[in-house]
mmCIF file of C-alpha atoms in Angstrom:
data_model
loop_
_atom_site.group_PDB
_atom_site.id
_atom_site.type_symbol
_atom_site.label_atom_id
_atom_site.label_comp_id
_atom_site.label_asym_id
_atom_site.label_seq_id
_atom_site.Cartn_x
_atom_site.Cartn_y
_atom_site.Cartn_z
ATOM 1 C CA MET A 1 3.414 -4.160 18.861
ATOM 2 C CA SER A 2 6.897 -5.357 18.393
ATOM 3 C CA ILE A 3 9.727 -3.458 16.337
ATOM 4 C CA ARG A 4 10.016 -5.885 13.599
ATOM 5 C CA THR A 5 6.203 -5.513 12.912
ATOM 6 C CA LEU A 6 6.414 -1.606 13.282
ATOM 7 C CA ILE A 7 9.072 -1.229 10.733
ATOM 8 C CA LEU A 8 7.440 -3.733 8.467
ATOM 9 C CA ALA A 9 4.465 -1.601 8.590
ATOM 10 C CA LEU A 10 6.021 1.509 7.659
ATOM 11 C CA GLY A 11 7.826 -0.325 4.792
ATOM 12 C CA ALA A 12 4.375 -1.381 3.434
ATOM 13 C CA THR A 13 2.719 2.017 4.009
ATOM 14 C CA VAL A 14 5.743 3.905 2.107
ATOM 15 C CA GLY A 15 5.289 1.325 -0.567
ATOM 16 C CA LEU A 16 1.808 2.275 -1.297
ATOM 17 C CA ALA A 17 2.819 5.645 -2.668
ATOM 18 C CA ALA A 18 4.266 3.747 -6.014
ATOM 19 C CA CYS A 19 0.579 3.383 -7.141
ATOM 20 C CA GLY A 20 -0.108 3.653 -10.725
ATOM 21 C CA ASN A 21 -2.051 5.895 -13.452
ATOM 22 C CA THR A 22 -5.381 4.198 -13.090
ATOM 23 C CA ILE A 23 -7.691 3.051 -10.065
ATOM 24 C CA PRO A 24 -7.366 -0.692 -10.690
ATOM 25 C CA GLU A 25 -3.367 -0.205 -11.461
ATOM 26 C CA GLN A 26 -3.678 1.549 -7.809
ATOM 27 C CA SER A 27 -5.737 -0.986 -6.326
ATOM 28 C CA LEU A 28 -3.533 -3.926 -7.811
ATOM 29 C CA ALA A 29 -0.497 -2.461 -6.478
ATOM 30 C CA GLY A 30 -1.977 -1.612 -2.759
ATOM 31 C CA ALA A 31 -3.132 -5.003 -2.490
ATOM 32 C CA ALA A 32 0.342 -6.061 -3.605
ATOM 33 C CA VAL A 33 2.052 -4.453 -0.767
ATOM 34 C CA GLY A 34 -1.201 -5.086 1.702
ATOM 35 C CA ALA A 35 -0.790 -8.732 1.078
ATOM 36 C CA GLY A 36 3.122 -9.017 1.231
ATOM 37 C CA ALA A 37 2.914 -7.026 4.837
ATOM 38 C CA ALA A 38 0.413 -9.324 6.030
ATOM 39 C CA ALA A 39 2.346 -12.429 4.757
ATOM 40 C CA ILE A 40 5.457 -11.212 6.332
ATOM 41 C CA THR A 41 3.695 -10.369 10.062
ATOM 42 C CA SER A 42 1.635 -13.409 9.826
ATOM 43 C CA GLY A 43 -1.235 -11.558 9.303
ATOM 44 C CA SER A 44 -4.720 -12.568 7.055
ATOM 45 C CA LEU A 45 -3.578 -11.986 3.239
ATOM 46 C CA LEU A 46 -7.110 -10.990 2.185
ATOM 47 C CA GLN A 47 -7.198 -8.404 4.738
ATOM 48 C CA GLY A 48 -3.981 -7.027 4.025
ATOM 49 C CA ALA A 49 -4.710 -7.006 0.647
ATOM 50 C CA ALA A 50 -7.798 -5.003 0.920
ATOM 51 C CA ILE A 51 -6.753 -2.791 3.459
ATOM 52 C CA GLY A 52 -3.619 -2.122 0.923
ATOM 53 C CA ALA A 53 -5.931 -1.545 -2.251
ATOM 54 C CA ALA A 54 -8.158 0.808 -0.532
ATOM 55 C CA GLY A 55 -5.214 3.025 1.489
ATOM 56 C CA ASN A 56 -3.499 3.201 -2.077
ATOM 57 C CA VAL A 57 -6.317 4.392 -4.044
ATOM 58 C CA ALA A 58 -7.225 6.291 -1.639
ATOM 59 C CA TYR A 59 -4.042 8.044 -1.085
ATOM 60 C CA CYS A 60 -3.455 8.366 -5.066
ATOM 61 C CA GLN A 61 -7.169 10.028 -5.425
ATOM 62 C CA LEU A 62 -6.137 12.722 -2.502
ATOM 63 C CA ASN A 63 -2.252 13.364 -3.974
ATOM 64 C CA PRO A 64 -2.641 12.937 -7.654
ATOM 65 C CA GLY A 65 0.568 14.918 -7.822
ATOM 66 C CA LYS A 66 2.445 12.741 -5.580
ATOM 67 C CA CYS A 67 1.292 9.248 -7.350
ATOM 68 C CA ARG A 68 2.455 8.363 -10.579
ATOM 69 C CA GLY A 69 3.054 5.163 -12.118
ATOM 70 C CA TYR A 70 6.538 5.021 -13.667
#
């Protein structure tokens, strides 16, 4: 894995914490970040969106105090 890919992946992971108040909002925010990261790293947009959505919903559900939809 190149350093560029690693930095982009870390940036996408941090971006997942900017979620939303409801599960649909959390899904859309995660999907957007995941698809964006996949586009930058030449990955599958659909796979990136799915992983981002699932990761963001899971994070927000496990850490409700850290995930606010401002």
